[in-house]
mmCIF file of C-alpha atoms in Angstrom:
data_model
loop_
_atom_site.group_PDB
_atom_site.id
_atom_site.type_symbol
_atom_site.label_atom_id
_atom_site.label_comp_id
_atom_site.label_asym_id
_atom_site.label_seq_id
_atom_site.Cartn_x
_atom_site.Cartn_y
_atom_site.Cartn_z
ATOM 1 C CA UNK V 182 89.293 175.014 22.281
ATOM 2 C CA UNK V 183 86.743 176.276 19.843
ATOM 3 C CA UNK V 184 85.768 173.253 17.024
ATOM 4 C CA UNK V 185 88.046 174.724 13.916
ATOM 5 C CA UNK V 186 91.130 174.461 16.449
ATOM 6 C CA UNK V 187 89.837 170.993 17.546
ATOM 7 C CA UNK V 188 88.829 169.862 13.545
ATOM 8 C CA UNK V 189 92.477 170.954 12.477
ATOM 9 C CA UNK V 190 94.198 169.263 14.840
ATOM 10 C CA UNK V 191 92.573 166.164 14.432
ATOM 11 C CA UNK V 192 93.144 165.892 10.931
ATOM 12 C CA UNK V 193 96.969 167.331 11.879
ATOM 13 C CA UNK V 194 97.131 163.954 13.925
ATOM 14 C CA UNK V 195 95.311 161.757 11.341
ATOM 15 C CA UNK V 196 98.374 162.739 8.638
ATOM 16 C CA UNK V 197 101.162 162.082 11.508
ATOM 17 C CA UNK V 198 99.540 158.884 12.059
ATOM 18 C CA UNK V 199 98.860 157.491 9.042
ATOM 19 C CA UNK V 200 102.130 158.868 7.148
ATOM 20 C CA UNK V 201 104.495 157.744 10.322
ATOM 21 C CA UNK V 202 102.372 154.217 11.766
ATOM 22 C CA UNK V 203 104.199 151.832 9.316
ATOM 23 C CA UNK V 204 107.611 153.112 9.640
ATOM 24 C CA UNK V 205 106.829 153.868 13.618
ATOM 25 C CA UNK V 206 108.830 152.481 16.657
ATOM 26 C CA UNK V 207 106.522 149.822 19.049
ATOM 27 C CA UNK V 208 106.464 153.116 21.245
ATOM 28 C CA UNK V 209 105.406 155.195 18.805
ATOM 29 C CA UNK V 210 102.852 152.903 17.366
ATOM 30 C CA UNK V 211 101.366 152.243 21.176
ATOM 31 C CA UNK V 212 101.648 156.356 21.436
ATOM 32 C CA UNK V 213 99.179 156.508 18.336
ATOM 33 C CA UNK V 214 96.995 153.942 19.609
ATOM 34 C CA UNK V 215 96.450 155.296 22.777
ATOM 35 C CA UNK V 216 95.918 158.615 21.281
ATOM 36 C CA UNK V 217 92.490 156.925 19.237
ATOM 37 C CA UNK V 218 91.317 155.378 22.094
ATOM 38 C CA UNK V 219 91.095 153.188 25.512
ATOM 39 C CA UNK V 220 90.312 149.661 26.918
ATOM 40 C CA UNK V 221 91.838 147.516 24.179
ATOM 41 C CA UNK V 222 90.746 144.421 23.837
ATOM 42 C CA UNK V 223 92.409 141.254 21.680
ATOM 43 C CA UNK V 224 89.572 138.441 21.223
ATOM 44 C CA UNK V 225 90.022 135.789 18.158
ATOM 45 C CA UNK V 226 92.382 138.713 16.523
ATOM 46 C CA UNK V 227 90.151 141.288 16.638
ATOM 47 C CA UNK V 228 91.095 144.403 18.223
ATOM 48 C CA UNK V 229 88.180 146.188 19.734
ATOM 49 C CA UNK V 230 88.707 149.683 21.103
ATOM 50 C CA UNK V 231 86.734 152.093 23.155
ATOM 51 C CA UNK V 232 87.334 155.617 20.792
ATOM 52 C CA UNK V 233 87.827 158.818 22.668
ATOM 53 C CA UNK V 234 85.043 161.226 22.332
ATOM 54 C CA UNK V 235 86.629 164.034 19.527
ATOM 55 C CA UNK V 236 87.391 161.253 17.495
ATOM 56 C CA UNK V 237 83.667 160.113 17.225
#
């Protein structure tokens, strides 16, 4: 995948998940998170996340 097919499709997910999070099932919503990222962590209500590489 050459980087304009990688750059649209990355902003094609960042519209999905921003116009669809709020109104999204739990799946969904877990579907998008895993999508940004891996090892999740929940300390003192802060959600720290390990990004995937295209997103950074």
């Amino acid at each position: 995948m050459n980087r304009l097919e990688l750059t649209k499709n990355a902003f094609k997910f960042a519209h999905f998940a921003c116009t669809n999070f709020n109104i999204a099932s739990i799946q969904t919503k877990k579907e998008i998170l895993h999508s940004l990222g891996q090892s999740f962590i929940l300390k003192e209500k802060k959600l720290t996340v390990e990004l995937v590489p295209w997103l950074v």
